[in-house]
Amino acid sequence: MRIALIGYGKMGKEIEKIALSRGHQIVAIIDINNAVEGFDTEEFKSAQVAIEFTQPEMAIGNYRKCFDRNIPVVAGTTGWLKDMQEVKDACFKQGQTFFYASNYSIGVNVLFTINTFLAKIMNQMPDYDVRMEEVHHIHKLDAPSGTAITLADSILENLERKKQWIEGAEPKAEDIGIKSIREAEVPGIHEVIYESSVDSIHIKHEAKSRTGFALGAVVAAEFTEGRKGFLGMSDIFNF
């Protein structure tokens, strides 16, 4: 495939390496130095898909530019979800292709499935309370992470006694407390903890590097070929 990269930080470079190893071409790279004119080059317009890992405030503008050029998008940025309806409208009303995951790691998507199943079980276990912790590198701007929000939202959908998640304050009985930590160069740790007076149950994913996220993004880009609409990891992996 002909792939354009939007964002060329550590994730962008890792994606480039994996894409090339899988036989793809990187036809355009857009970063802070060419953030305006880069979208109008013939190289960018020739892309079959764009993989975007930038900053929350830049994301929706980047997606609009791709849609204007009918280029499918694999979105890796988090923290922009207030604009999600606009993106879905572009897919459903204008025939655009958009792939979104709060986390592209295959292991994290296994965690999502386990998390949902465990939340359903816990409806029968009222003695257990649930909380969450997530740790990321100091460069990550949004907190809690998109992955943590996905985990929390799934618990809310499946555990009847919980009504909302809360970060940075003391949770009430109906809340899911999320603790967000930013330290060093941690790629990502997510943990869901159920605790009673007699024991605790932990489900946890700890990324060893960015490679798993980058591989998942490239797999997602491959999946967009020939497809239209709003896509996600559940379309690839039917856990």
PDB file of C-alpha atoms in Angstrom:
ATOM      1  CA  MET A   1       0.000   0.000   0.000  1.00  0.00           C
ATOM      2  CA  ARG A   2       0.957   3.627  -0.445  1.00  0.00           C
ATOM      3  CA  ILE A   3       0.892   5.099   3.062  1.00  0.00           C
ATOM      4  CA  ALA A   4       1.095   8.722   4.197  1.00  0.00           C
ATOM      5  CA  LEU A   5       2.254   9.435   7.722  1.00  0.00           C
ATOM      6  CA  ILE A   6       0.775  12.419   9.557  1.00  0.00           C
ATOM      7  CA  GLY A   7       2.999  12.973  12.561  1.00  0.00           C
ATOM      8  CA  TYR A   8       6.607  11.864  12.566  1.00  0.00           C
ATOM      9  CA  GLY A   9       7.501  11.548  16.224  1.00  0.00           C
ATOM     10  CA  LYS A  10       8.520   8.326  17.908  1.00  0.00           C
ATOM     11  CA  MET A  11       5.298   6.565  16.907  1.00  0.00           C
ATOM     12  CA  GLY A  12       5.500   7.798  13.325  1.00  0.00           C
ATOM     13  CA  LYS A  13       9.040   6.514  12.961  1.00  0.00           C
ATOM     14  CA  GLU A  14       8.090   3.145  14.449  1.00  0.00           C
ATOM     15  CA  ILE A  15       5.119   2.883  12.076  1.00  0.00           C
ATOM     16  CA  GLU A  16       7.389   3.724   9.140  1.00  0.00           C
ATOM     17  CA  LYS A  17       9.794   0.936  10.080  1.00  0.00           C
ATOM     18  CA  ILE A  18       7.042  -1.674  10.406  1.00  0.00           C
ATOM     19  CA  ALA A  19       5.221  -0.558   7.243  1.00  0.00           C
ATOM     20  CA  LEU A  20       8.392  -0.850   5.183  1.00  0.00           C
ATOM     21  CA  SER A  21       9.136  -4.275   6.663  1.00  0.00           C
ATOM     22  CA  ARG A  22       5.682  -5.429   5.520  1.00  0.00           C
ATOM     23  CA  GLY A  23       6.286  -4.283   1.935  1.00  0.00           C
ATOM     24  CA  HIS A  24       4.434  -0.958   1.969  1.00  0.00           C
ATOM     25  CA  GLN A  25       5.584   2.399   0.598  1.00  0.00           C
ATOM     26  CA  ILE A  26       5.727   5.620   2.608  1.00  0.00           C
ATOM     27  CA  VAL A  27       4.815   8.167  -0.059  1.00  0.00           C
ATOM     28  CA  ALA A  28       4.459  11.256   2.171  1.00  0.00           C
ATOM     29  CA  ILE A  29       5.374  12.407   5.657  1.00  0.00           C
ATOM     30  CA  ILE A  30       3.613  15.391   7.222  1.00  0.00           C
ATOM     31  CA  ASP A  31       5.032  16.901  10.377  1.00  0.00           C
ATOM     32  CA  ILE A  32       5.256  20.309  12.006  1.00  0.00           C
ATOM     33  CA  ASN A  33       7.625  21.568   9.297  1.00  0.00           C
ATOM     34  CA  ASN A  34       5.150  21.035   6.418  1.00  0.00           C
ATOM     35  CA  ALA A  35       1.823  20.894   8.254  1.00  0.00           C
ATOM     36  CA  VAL A  36       0.111  23.214   5.750  1.00  0.00           C
ATOM     37  CA  GLU A  37       1.591  22.598   2.304  1.00  0.00           C
ATOM     38  CA  GLY A  38       2.228  18.877   2.848  1.00  0.00           C
ATOM     39  CA  PHE A  39      -1.413  17.929   2.269  1.00  0.00           C
ATOM     40  CA  ASP A  40      -1.389  19.462  -1.228  1.00  0.00           C
ATOM     41  CA  THR A  41       1.567  17.561  -2.632  1.00  0.00           C
ATOM     42  CA  GLU A  42       1.024  14.974  -5.346  1.00  0.00           C
ATOM     43  CA  GLU A  43       2.785  12.452  -3.135  1.00  0.00           C
ATOM     44  CA  PHE A  44       0.231  12.874  -0.361  1.00  0.00           C
ATOM     45  CA  LYS A  45      -2.698  12.779  -2.798  1.00  0.00           C
ATOM     46  CA  SER A  46      -1.400   9.453  -4.149  1.00  0.00           C
ATOM     47  CA  ALA A  47      -1.699   7.766  -0.739  1.00  0.00           C
ATOM     48  CA  GLN A  48      -4.141   4.896  -0.311  1.00  0.00           C
ATOM     49  CA  VAL A  49      -4.343   5.541   3.434  1.00  0.00           C
ATOM     50  CA  ALA A  50      -3.035   8.051   5.976  1.00  0.00           C
ATOM     51  CA  ILE A  51      -1.940   7.018   9.466  1.00  0.00           C
ATOM     52  CA  GLU A  52      -2.254   9.916  11.907  1.00  0.00           C
ATOM     53  CA  PHE A  53      -0.521  10.204  15.295  1.00  0.00           C
ATOM     54  CA  THR A  54      -0.310  13.873  16.298  1.00  0.00           C
ATOM     55  CA  GLN A  55      -1.870  16.038  19.033  1.00  0.00           C
ATOM     56  CA  PRO A  56      -5.539  16.317  20.102  1.00  0.00           C
ATOM     57  CA  GLU A  57      -5.927  19.930  18.955  1.00  0.00           C
ATOM     58  CA  MET A  58      -4.620  19.075  15.470  1.00  0.00           C
ATOM     59  CA  ALA A  59      -6.505  15.845  14.881  1.00  0.00           C
ATOM     60  CA  ILE A  60      -9.876  16.938  13.480  1.00  0.00           C
ATOM     61  CA  GLY A  61      -8.233  19.412  11.091  1.00  0.00           C
ATOM     62  CA  ASN A  62      -5.998  16.643   9.775  1.00  0.00           C
ATOM     63  CA  TYR A  63      -8.985  14.341   9.288  1.00  0.00           C
ATOM     64  CA  ARG A  64     -10.878  17.031   7.361  1.00  0.00           C
ATOM     65  CA  LYS A  65      -7.937  17.507   5.014  1.00  0.00           C
ATOM     66  CA  CYS A  66      -7.762  13.785   4.347  1.00  0.00           C
ATOM     67  CA  PHE A  67     -11.501  13.582   3.711  1.00  0.00           C
ATOM     68  CA  ASP A  68     -11.286  16.529   1.303  1.00  0.00           C
ATOM     69  CA  ARG A  69      -8.842  14.414  -0.715  1.00  0.00           C
ATOM     70  CA  ASN A  70     -10.810  11.147  -0.252  1.00  0.00           C
ATOM     71  CA  ILE A  71      -7.943   9.499   1.593  1.00  0.00           C
ATOM     72  CA  PRO A  72      -8.874   6.907   4.262  1.00  0.00           C
ATOM     73  CA  VAL A  73      -7.608   7.639   7.766  1.00  0.00           C
ATOM     74  CA  VAL A  74      -6.226   5.437  10.526  1.00  0.00           C
ATOM     75  CA  ALA A  75      -6.442   7.644  13.628  1.00  0.00           C
ATOM     76  CA  GLY A  76      -4.072   7.069  16.524  1.00  0.00           C
ATOM     77  CA  THR A  77      -4.501  10.381  18.325  1.00  0.00           C
ATOM     78  CA  THR A  78      -6.644  10.456  21.470  1.00  0.00           C
ATOM     79  CA  GLY A  79      -8.267  13.354  23.298  1.00  0.00           C
ATOM     80  CA  TRP A  80     -10.318  14.690  20.350  1.00  0.00           C
ATOM     81  CA  LEU A  81     -13.524  12.679  20.792  1.00  0.00           C
ATOM     82  CA  LYS A  82     -15.795  15.736  21.126  1.00  0.00           C
ATOM     83  CA  ASP A  83     -15.547  15.870  17.306  1.00  0.00           C
ATOM     84  CA  MET A  84     -16.404  12.206  16.784  1.00  0.00           C
ATOM     85  CA  GLN A  85     -19.893  12.885  15.399  1.00  0.00           C
ATOM     86  CA  GLU A  86     -18.429  15.004  12.596  1.00  0.00           C
ATOM     87  CA  VAL A  87     -16.129  12.128  11.643  1.00  0.00           C
ATOM     88  CA  LYS A  88     -18.976   9.594  11.702  1.00  0.00           C
ATOM     89  CA  ASP A  89     -21.102  11.905   9.537  1.00  0.00           C
ATOM     90  CA  ALA A  90     -18.275  12.068   7.004  1.00  0.00           C
ATOM     91  CA  CYS A  91     -18.221   8.265   6.908  1.00  0.00           C
ATOM     92  CA  PHE A  92     -21.949   7.593   6.816  1.00  0.00           C
ATOM     93  CA  LYS A  93     -23.084  10.575   4.725  1.00  0.00           C
ATOM     94  CA  GLN A  94     -20.079  11.240   2.492  1.00  0.00           C
ATOM     95  CA  GLY A  95     -18.656   7.746   2.035  1.00  0.00           C
ATOM     96  CA  GLN A  96     -15.325   8.376   3.768  1.00  0.00           C
ATOM     97  CA  THR A  97     -13.245   5.681   5.471  1.00  0.00           C
ATOM     98  CA  PHE A  98     -12.053   6.161   9.039  1.00  0.00           C
ATOM     99  CA  PHE A  99     -10.475   3.618  11.372  1.00  0.00           C
ATOM    100  CA  TYR A 100     -10.374   4.534  15.055  1.00  0.00           C
ATOM    101  CA  ALA A 101      -9.057   2.690  18.089  1.00  0.00           C
ATOM    102  CA  SER A 102      -8.253   4.141  21.471  1.00  0.00           C
ATOM    103  CA  ASN A 103      -5.393   1.634  21.480  1.00  0.00           C
ATOM    104  CA  TYR A 104      -3.979  -0.341  18.527  1.00  0.00           C
ATOM    105  CA  SER A 105      -2.184  -2.954  20.602  1.00  0.00           C
ATOM    106  CA  ILE A 106      -3.602  -6.419  19.968  1.00  0.00           C
ATOM    107  CA  GLY A 107      -2.931  -7.282  23.611  1.00  0.00           C
ATOM    108  CA  VAL A 108      -4.911  -4.268  24.827  1.00  0.00           C
ATOM    109  CA  ASN A 109      -7.839  -5.321  22.664  1.00  0.00           C
ATOM    110  CA  VAL A 110      -7.730  -8.724  24.375  1.00  0.00           C
ATOM    111  CA  LEU A 111      -7.797  -6.794  27.673  1.00  0.00           C
ATOM    112  CA  PHE A 112     -10.892  -4.894  26.493  1.00  0.00           C
ATOM    113  CA  THR A 113     -12.714  -8.186  25.954  1.00  0.00           C
ATOM    114  CA  ILE A 114     -11.705  -9.602  29.344  1.00  0.00           C
ATOM    115  CA  ASN A 115     -12.695  -6.310  31.005  1.00  0.00           C
ATOM    116  CA  THR A 116     -16.203  -6.437  29.545  1.00  0.00           C
ATOM    117  CA  PHE A 117     -16.711 -10.061  30.567  1.00  0.00           C
ATOM    118  CA  LEU A 118     -15.449  -9.435  34.107  1.00  0.00           C
ATOM    119  CA  ALA A 119     -17.722  -6.406  34.562  1.00  0.00           C
ATOM    120  CA  LYS A 120     -20.746  -8.541  33.688  1.00  0.00           C
ATOM    121  CA  ILE A 121     -19.714 -11.174  36.223  1.00  0.00           C
ATOM    122  CA  MET A 122     -19.326  -8.529  38.919  1.00  0.00           C
ATOM    123  CA  ASN A 123     -23.031  -7.737  38.828  1.00  0.00           C
ATOM    124  CA  GLN A 124     -23.324 -10.911  40.922  1.00  0.00           C
ATOM    125  CA  MET A 125     -20.495  -9.868  43.264  1.00  0.00           C
ATOM    126  CA  PRO A 126     -21.635  -6.727  45.142  1.00  0.00           C
ATOM    127  CA  ASP A 127     -18.784  -6.936  47.695  1.00  0.00           C
ATOM    128  CA  TYR A 128     -16.233  -5.933  45.050  1.00  0.00           C
ATOM    129  CA  ASP A 129     -15.502  -2.306  44.234  1.00  0.00           C
ATOM    130  CA  VAL A 130     -13.621  -1.338  41.082  1.00  0.00           C
ATOM    131  CA  ARG A 131     -10.958   1.247  40.370  1.00  0.00           C
ATOM    132  CA  MET A 132      -8.399   1.836  37.650  1.00  0.00           C
ATOM    133  CA  GLU A 133      -4.826   3.031  37.216  1.00  0.00           C
ATOM    134  CA  GLU A 134      -3.001   4.070  34.067  1.00  0.00           C
ATOM    135  CA  VAL A 135       0.613   5.136  33.572  1.00  0.00           C
ATOM    136  CA  HIS A 136       2.119   6.863  30.524  1.00  0.00           C
ATOM    137  CA  HIS A 137       5.177   8.845  29.532  1.00  0.00           C
ATOM    138  CA  ILE A 138       5.417  12.514  30.498  1.00  0.00           C
ATOM    139  CA  HIS A 139       4.802  13.654  26.906  1.00  0.00           C
ATOM    140  CA  LYS A 140       1.214  12.363  26.832  1.00  0.00           C
ATOM    141  CA  LEU A 141      -1.095  15.357  27.130  1.00  0.00           C
ATOM    142  CA  ASP A 142      -4.516  13.814  27.793  1.00  0.00           C
ATOM    143  CA  ALA A 143      -5.506  12.192  31.083  1.00  0.00           C
ATOM    144  CA  PRO A 144      -7.036   9.774  31.580  1.00  0.00           C
ATOM    145  CA  SER A 145      -5.843   8.049  28.431  1.00  0.00           C
ATOM    146  CA  GLY A 146      -8.204   7.045  25.650  1.00  0.00           C
ATOM    147  CA  THR A 147      -7.578   3.424  26.562  1.00  0.00           C
ATOM    148  CA  ALA A 148      -8.527   4.045  30.177  1.00  0.00           C
ATOM    149  CA  ILE A 149     -11.731   5.763  29.078  1.00  0.00           C
ATOM    150  CA  THR A 150     -12.585   2.812  26.822  1.00  0.00           C
ATOM    151  CA  LEU A 151     -12.076   0.433  29.746  1.00  0.00           C
ATOM    152  CA  ALA A 152     -14.139   2.601  32.094  1.00  0.00           C
ATOM    153  CA  ASP A 153     -16.962   3.064  29.584  1.00  0.00           C
ATOM    154  CA  SER A 154     -17.198  -0.672  29.082  1.00  0.00           C
ATOM    155  CA  ILE A 155     -17.488  -1.200  32.841  1.00  0.00           C
ATOM    156  CA  LEU A 156     -20.241   1.438  33.000  1.00  0.00           C
ATOM    157  CA  GLU A 157     -22.142  -0.325  30.224  1.00  0.00           C
ATOM    158  CA  ASN A 158     -21.965  -3.689  31.948  1.00  0.00           C
ATOM    159  CA  LEU A 159     -21.778  -3.115  35.729  1.00  0.00           C
ATOM    160  CA  GLU A 160     -25.097  -1.767  36.898  1.00  0.00           C
ATOM    161  CA  ARG A 161     -23.960  -0.235  40.204  1.00  0.00           C
ATOM    162  CA  LYS A 162     -21.485   2.146  38.541  1.00  0.00           C
ATOM    163  CA  LYS A 163     -22.760   5.387  37.006  1.00  0.00           C
ATOM    164  CA  GLN A 164     -19.693   7.410  35.963  1.00  0.00           C
ATOM    165  CA  TRP A 165     -15.906   7.440  35.976  1.00  0.00           C
ATOM    166  CA  ILE A 166     -13.973  10.171  37.771  1.00  0.00           C
ATOM    167  CA  GLU A 167     -10.301  11.168  37.678  1.00  0.00           C
ATOM    168  CA  GLY A 168      -8.412  13.333  40.120  1.00  0.00           C
ATOM    169  CA  ALA A 169     -11.048  13.343  42.888  1.00  0.00           C
ATOM    170  CA  GLU A 170     -12.306  11.063  45.614  1.00  0.00           C
ATOM    171  CA  PRO A 171     -14.789   8.627  44.031  1.00  0.00           C
ATOM    172  CA  LYS A 172     -18.217   7.962  45.479  1.00  0.00           C
ATOM    173  CA  ALA A 173     -19.768   4.515  45.677  1.00  0.00           C
ATOM    174  CA  GLU A 174     -21.292   4.811  42.210  1.00  0.00           C
ATOM    175  CA  ASP A 175     -18.046   6.115  40.642  1.00  0.00           C
ATOM    176  CA  ILE A 176     -15.123   4.351  38.997  1.00  0.00           C
ATOM    177  CA  GLY A 177     -12.003   6.090  40.260  1.00  0.00           C
ATOM    178  CA  ILE A 178      -9.192   6.461  37.705  1.00  0.00           C
ATOM    179  CA  LYS A 179      -5.663   7.336  38.766  1.00  0.00           C
ATOM    180  CA  SER A 180      -3.532   8.782  35.941  1.00  0.00           C
ATOM    181  CA  ILE A 181       0.249   8.861  36.340  1.00  0.00           C
ATOM    182  CA  ARG A 182       2.745  10.496  33.956  1.00  0.00           C
ATOM    183  CA  GLU A 183       6.354   9.475  34.438  1.00  0.00           C
ATOM    184  CA  ALA A 184       9.571   8.966  32.453  1.00  0.00           C
ATOM    185  CA  GLU A 185       9.135   7.226  29.072  1.00  0.00           C
ATOM    186  CA  VAL A 186       6.561   4.580  30.046  1.00  0.00           C
ATOM    187  CA  PRO A 187       4.842   3.335  26.823  1.00  0.00           C
ATOM    188  CA  GLY A 188       1.625   2.472  28.649  1.00  0.00           C
ATOM    189  CA  ILE A 189       0.275   0.502  31.610  1.00  0.00           C
ATOM    190  CA  HIS A 190      -3.451  -0.046  32.215  1.00  0.00           C
ATOM    191  CA  GLU A 191      -4.882  -1.886  35.207  1.00  0.00           C
ATOM    192  CA  VAL A 192      -8.409  -2.599  36.395  1.00  0.00           C
ATOM    193  CA  ILE A 193      -8.666  -3.599  40.054  1.00  0.00           C
ATOM    194  CA  TYR A 194     -11.650  -5.200  41.767  1.00  0.00           C
ATOM    195  CA  GLU A 195     -11.237  -5.268  45.544  1.00  0.00           C
ATOM    196  CA  SER A 196     -13.216  -6.750  48.408  1.00  0.00           C
ATOM    197  CA  SER A 197     -12.428  -7.073  52.101  1.00  0.00           C
ATOM    198  CA  VAL A 198     -10.905 -10.520  51.526  1.00  0.00           C
ATOM    199  CA  ASP A 199      -9.074 -10.316  48.188  1.00  0.00           C
ATOM    200  CA  SER A 200      -8.453  -8.379  45.001  1.00  0.00           C
ATOM    201  CA  ILE A 201      -8.601  -9.198  41.314  1.00  0.00           C
ATOM    202  CA  HIS A 202      -6.313  -7.390  38.872  1.00  0.00           C
ATOM    203  CA  ILE A 203      -6.357  -7.400  35.071  1.00  0.00           C
ATOM    204  CA  LYS A 204      -3.439  -5.523  33.575  1.00  0.00           C
ATOM    205  CA  HIS A 205      -1.703  -4.755  30.296  1.00  0.00           C
ATOM    206  CA  GLU A 206       1.835  -3.395  30.250  1.00  0.00           C
ATOM    207  CA  ALA A 207       3.364  -2.373  26.936  1.00  0.00           C
ATOM    208  CA  LYS A 208       7.069  -3.165  26.600  1.00  0.00           C
ATOM    209  CA  SER A 209       7.595  -0.701  23.745  1.00  0.00           C
ATOM    210  CA  ARG A 210       5.717   1.242  21.072  1.00  0.00           C
ATOM    211  CA  THR A 211       6.124  -1.595  18.587  1.00  0.00           C
ATOM    212  CA  GLY A 212       2.824  -3.278  19.444  1.00  0.00           C
ATOM    213  CA  PHE A 213       0.885  -0.055  18.900  1.00  0.00           C
ATOM    214  CA  ALA A 214       2.669   0.630  15.606  1.00  0.00           C
ATOM    215  CA  LEU A 215       2.075  -2.892  14.304  1.00  0.00           C
ATOM    216  CA  GLY A 216      -1.627  -2.638  15.098  1.00  0.00           C
ATOM    217  CA  ALA A 217      -1.867   0.686  13.264  1.00  0.00           C
ATOM    218  CA  VAL A 218      -0.279  -0.805  10.147  1.00  0.00           C
ATOM    219  CA  VAL A 219      -2.589  -3.845  10.325  1.00  0.00           C
ATOM    220  CA  ALA A 220      -5.517  -1.405  10.590  1.00  0.00           C
ATOM    221  CA  ALA A 221      -4.251   0.486   7.523  1.00  0.00           C
ATOM    222  CA  GLU A 222      -4.103  -2.780   5.588  1.00  0.00           C
ATOM    223  CA  PHE A 223      -7.663  -3.549   6.674  1.00  0.00           C
ATOM    224  CA  THR A 224      -9.032  -0.278   5.225  1.00  0.00           C
ATOM    225  CA  GLU A 225      -8.156  -1.290   1.673  1.00  0.00           C
ATOM    226  CA  GLY A 226     -11.385  -1.633  -0.306  1.00  0.00           C
ATOM    227  CA  ARG A 227     -13.567  -0.784   2.686  1.00  0.00           C
ATOM    228  CA  LYS A 228     -15.783   2.210   3.474  1.00  0.00           C
ATOM    229  CA  GLY A 229     -17.264   3.566   6.673  1.00  0.00           C
ATOM    230  CA  PHE A 230     -16.329   3.853  10.331  1.00  0.00           C
ATOM    231  CA  LEU A 231     -14.098   0.942  11.342  1.00  0.00           C
ATOM    232  CA  GLY A 232     -12.477  -0.326  14.534  1.00  0.00           C
ATOM    233  CA  MET A 233     -10.450  -3.170  15.985  1.00  0.00           C
ATOM    234  CA  SER A 234     -13.593  -5.225  16.599  1.00  0.00           C
ATOM    235  CA  ASP A 235     -14.017  -5.388  12.814  1.00  0.00           C
ATOM    236  CA  ILE A 236     -10.629  -7.107  12.527  1.00  0.00           C
ATOM    237  CA  PHE A 237     -10.684  -9.280  15.629  1.00  0.00           C
ATOM    238  CA  ASN A 238     -13.986 -10.934  16.525  1.00  0.00           C
ATOM    239  CA  PHE A 239     -13.079 -11.845  20.099  1.00  0.00           C
TER     240      PHE A 239
END
